């Protein structure tokens, strides 16, 4: 989970989630292009924008990664944190 004011680079986040080799990934994230819901299952990623006023209701950005093998959580978190808006 991340504080709601943290914005992630949408394009970087999209590419990262597309490349994940997991059973399932889901997220609601504040991005530089608005708030989006991401849902990946069996290699297929769907992305849905949430209403503009959702930003007022957003308590946090969150992502959940599900796999049948142990995950390198620290490494995945570091990758994700690279795409906070204004950082590279």
PDB file of C-alpha atoms in Angstrom:
ATOM      1  CA  UNK A   1       0.000   0.000   0.000  1.00  0.00           C
ATOM      2  CA  UNK A   2       1.119   3.538  -0.761  1.00  0.00           C
ATOM      3  CA  UNK A   3      -0.062   6.921   0.432  1.00  0.00           C
ATOM      4  CA  UNK A   4      -2.737   8.336  -1.902  1.00  0.00           C
ATOM      5  CA  UNK A   5      -0.714  11.421  -2.882  1.00  0.00           C
ATOM      6  CA  UNK A   6       2.061   9.287  -4.391  1.00  0.00           C
ATOM      7  CA  UNK A   7       1.614   9.156  -8.154  1.00  0.00           C
ATOM      8  CA  UNK A   8       3.135   6.510 -10.378  1.00  0.00           C
ATOM      9  CA  UNK A   9       4.097   6.872 -14.020  1.00  0.00           C
ATOM     10  CA  UNK A  10       1.216   5.202 -15.862  1.00  0.00           C
ATOM     11  CA  UNK A  11       3.253   3.994 -18.849  1.00  0.00           C
ATOM     12  CA  UNK A  12       6.003   2.486 -16.700  1.00  0.00           C
ATOM     13  CA  UNK A  13       3.457   0.834 -14.409  1.00  0.00           C
ATOM     14  CA  UNK A  14       1.529  -0.540 -17.387  1.00  0.00           C
ATOM     15  CA  UNK A  15       4.691  -2.021 -18.906  1.00  0.00           C
ATOM     16  CA  UNK A  16       5.769  -3.495 -15.572  1.00  0.00           C
ATOM     17  CA  UNK A  17       2.413  -5.146 -14.922  1.00  0.00           C
ATOM     18  CA  UNK A  18       2.269  -6.458 -18.497  1.00  0.00           C
ATOM     19  CA  UNK A  19       5.626  -8.188 -18.013  1.00  0.00           C
ATOM     20  CA  UNK A  20       4.856  -9.844 -14.675  1.00  0.00           C
ATOM     21  CA  UNK A  21       4.918 -13.637 -14.809  1.00  0.00           C
ATOM     22  CA  UNK A  22       2.390 -14.326 -12.045  1.00  0.00           C
ATOM     23  CA  UNK A  23      -0.843 -16.201 -11.539  1.00  0.00           C
ATOM     24  CA  UNK A  24      -2.643 -12.917 -10.838  1.00  0.00           C
ATOM     25  CA  UNK A  25      -1.961  -9.265 -10.125  1.00  0.00           C
ATOM     26  CA  UNK A  26      -4.456  -6.586  -9.218  1.00  0.00           C
ATOM     27  CA  UNK A  27      -4.080  -2.973  -8.245  1.00  0.00           C
ATOM     28  CA  UNK A  28      -5.758   0.381  -7.811  1.00  0.00           C
ATOM     29  CA  UNK A  29      -3.109   3.027  -8.389  1.00  0.00           C
ATOM     30  CA  UNK A  30      -2.870   6.795  -8.480  1.00  0.00           C
ATOM     31  CA  UNK A  31      -0.979   7.607 -11.687  1.00  0.00           C
ATOM     32  CA  UNK A  32       0.067  10.715 -13.558  1.00  0.00           C
ATOM     33  CA  UNK A  33      -2.856   9.990 -15.916  1.00  0.00           C
ATOM     34  CA  UNK A  34      -5.494   9.477 -13.202  1.00  0.00           C
ATOM     35  CA  UNK A  35      -6.576   6.617 -10.988  1.00  0.00           C
ATOM     36  CA  UNK A  36      -6.634   3.210 -12.660  1.00  0.00           C
ATOM     37  CA  UNK A  37      -7.614  -0.317 -11.768  1.00  0.00           C
ATOM     38  CA  UNK A  38      -5.223  -2.952 -13.139  1.00  0.00           C
ATOM     39  CA  UNK A  39      -6.095  -6.634 -13.319  1.00  0.00           C
ATOM     40  CA  UNK A  40      -3.750  -9.267 -14.777  1.00  0.00           C
ATOM     41  CA  UNK A  41      -4.580 -12.939 -15.005  1.00  0.00           C
ATOM     42  CA  UNK A  42      -2.888 -15.658 -17.062  1.00  0.00           C
ATOM     43  CA  UNK A  43      -0.807 -13.120 -18.980  1.00  0.00           C
ATOM     44  CA  UNK A  44      -3.720 -10.826 -19.902  1.00  0.00           C
ATOM     45  CA  UNK A  45      -3.769  -7.303 -18.450  1.00  0.00           C
ATOM     46  CA  UNK A  46      -6.899  -5.187 -18.332  1.00  0.00           C
ATOM     47  CA  UNK A  47      -6.852  -1.549 -17.281  1.00  0.00           C
ATOM     48  CA  UNK A  48      -9.856   0.541 -16.346  1.00  0.00           C
ATOM     49  CA  UNK A  49      -9.860   4.244 -15.466  1.00  0.00           C
ATOM     50  CA  UNK A  50     -11.794   5.185 -12.365  1.00  0.00           C
ATOM     51  CA  UNK A  51     -13.955   8.289 -12.107  1.00  0.00           C
ATOM     52  CA  UNK A  52     -12.128  11.587 -11.709  1.00  0.00           C
ATOM     53  CA  UNK A  53     -13.754  12.145  -8.312  1.00  0.00           C
ATOM     54  CA  UNK A  54     -12.290   8.805  -7.171  1.00  0.00           C
ATOM     55  CA  UNK A  55      -9.130  10.745  -6.339  1.00  0.00           C
ATOM     56  CA  UNK A  56     -11.012  12.386  -3.467  1.00  0.00           C
ATOM     57  CA  UNK A  57     -12.093   8.974  -2.160  1.00  0.00           C
ATOM     58  CA  UNK A  58      -8.743   7.218  -2.646  1.00  0.00           C
ATOM     59  CA  UNK A  59      -7.431   6.140   0.746  1.00  0.00           C
ATOM     60  CA  UNK A  60      -4.315   4.536  -0.717  1.00  0.00           C
ATOM     61  CA  UNK A  61      -2.832   2.982  -3.828  1.00  0.00           C
ATOM     62  CA  UNK A  62      -2.519  -0.753  -3.459  1.00  0.00           C
ATOM     63  CA  UNK A  63      -1.250  -3.706  -5.395  1.00  0.00           C
ATOM     64  CA  UNK A  64      -1.634  -7.424  -4.757  1.00  0.00           C
ATOM     65  CA  UNK A  65       0.545 -10.033  -6.460  1.00  0.00           C
ATOM     66  CA  UNK A  66      -0.493 -13.691  -6.379  1.00  0.00           C
ATOM     67  CA  UNK A  67       1.676 -16.567  -7.510  1.00  0.00           C
ATOM     68  CA  UNK A  68       2.130 -20.282  -6.932  1.00  0.00           C
ATOM     69  CA  UNK A  69       5.864 -19.761  -6.286  1.00  0.00           C
ATOM     70  CA  UNK A  70       7.544 -17.553  -3.665  1.00  0.00           C
ATOM     71  CA  UNK A  71       7.943 -13.937  -4.766  1.00  0.00           C
ATOM     72  CA  UNK A  72      10.985 -11.716  -4.377  1.00  0.00           C
ATOM     73  CA  UNK A  73       8.831  -9.086  -2.654  1.00  0.00           C
ATOM     74  CA  UNK A  74      11.650  -6.641  -1.879  1.00  0.00           C
ATOM     75  CA  UNK A  75      12.882  -6.700  -5.475  1.00  0.00           C
ATOM     76  CA  UNK A  76       9.372  -6.234  -6.875  1.00  0.00           C
ATOM     77  CA  UNK A  77       8.731  -3.340  -4.496  1.00  0.00           C
ATOM     78  CA  UNK A  78      11.978  -1.631  -5.525  1.00  0.00           C
ATOM     79  CA  UNK A  79      11.024  -1.975  -9.201  1.00  0.00           C
ATOM     80  CA  UNK A  80       7.622  -0.468  -8.524  1.00  0.00           C
ATOM     81  CA  UNK A  81       9.032   2.415  -6.498  1.00  0.00           C
ATOM     82  CA  UNK A  82      11.209   3.431  -9.467  1.00  0.00           C
ATOM     83  CA  UNK A  83       8.119   4.694 -11.266  1.00  0.00           C
ATOM     84  CA  UNK A  84       6.935   7.214  -8.752  1.00  0.00           C
ATOM     85  CA  UNK A  85       6.219  10.420 -10.626  1.00  0.00           C
ATOM     86  CA  UNK A  86       9.245  12.634 -10.921  1.00  0.00           C
ATOM     87  CA  UNK A  87      11.739   9.792 -10.412  1.00  0.00           C
ATOM     88  CA  UNK A  88      13.439   7.477 -12.891  1.00  0.00           C
TER      89      UNK A  88
END
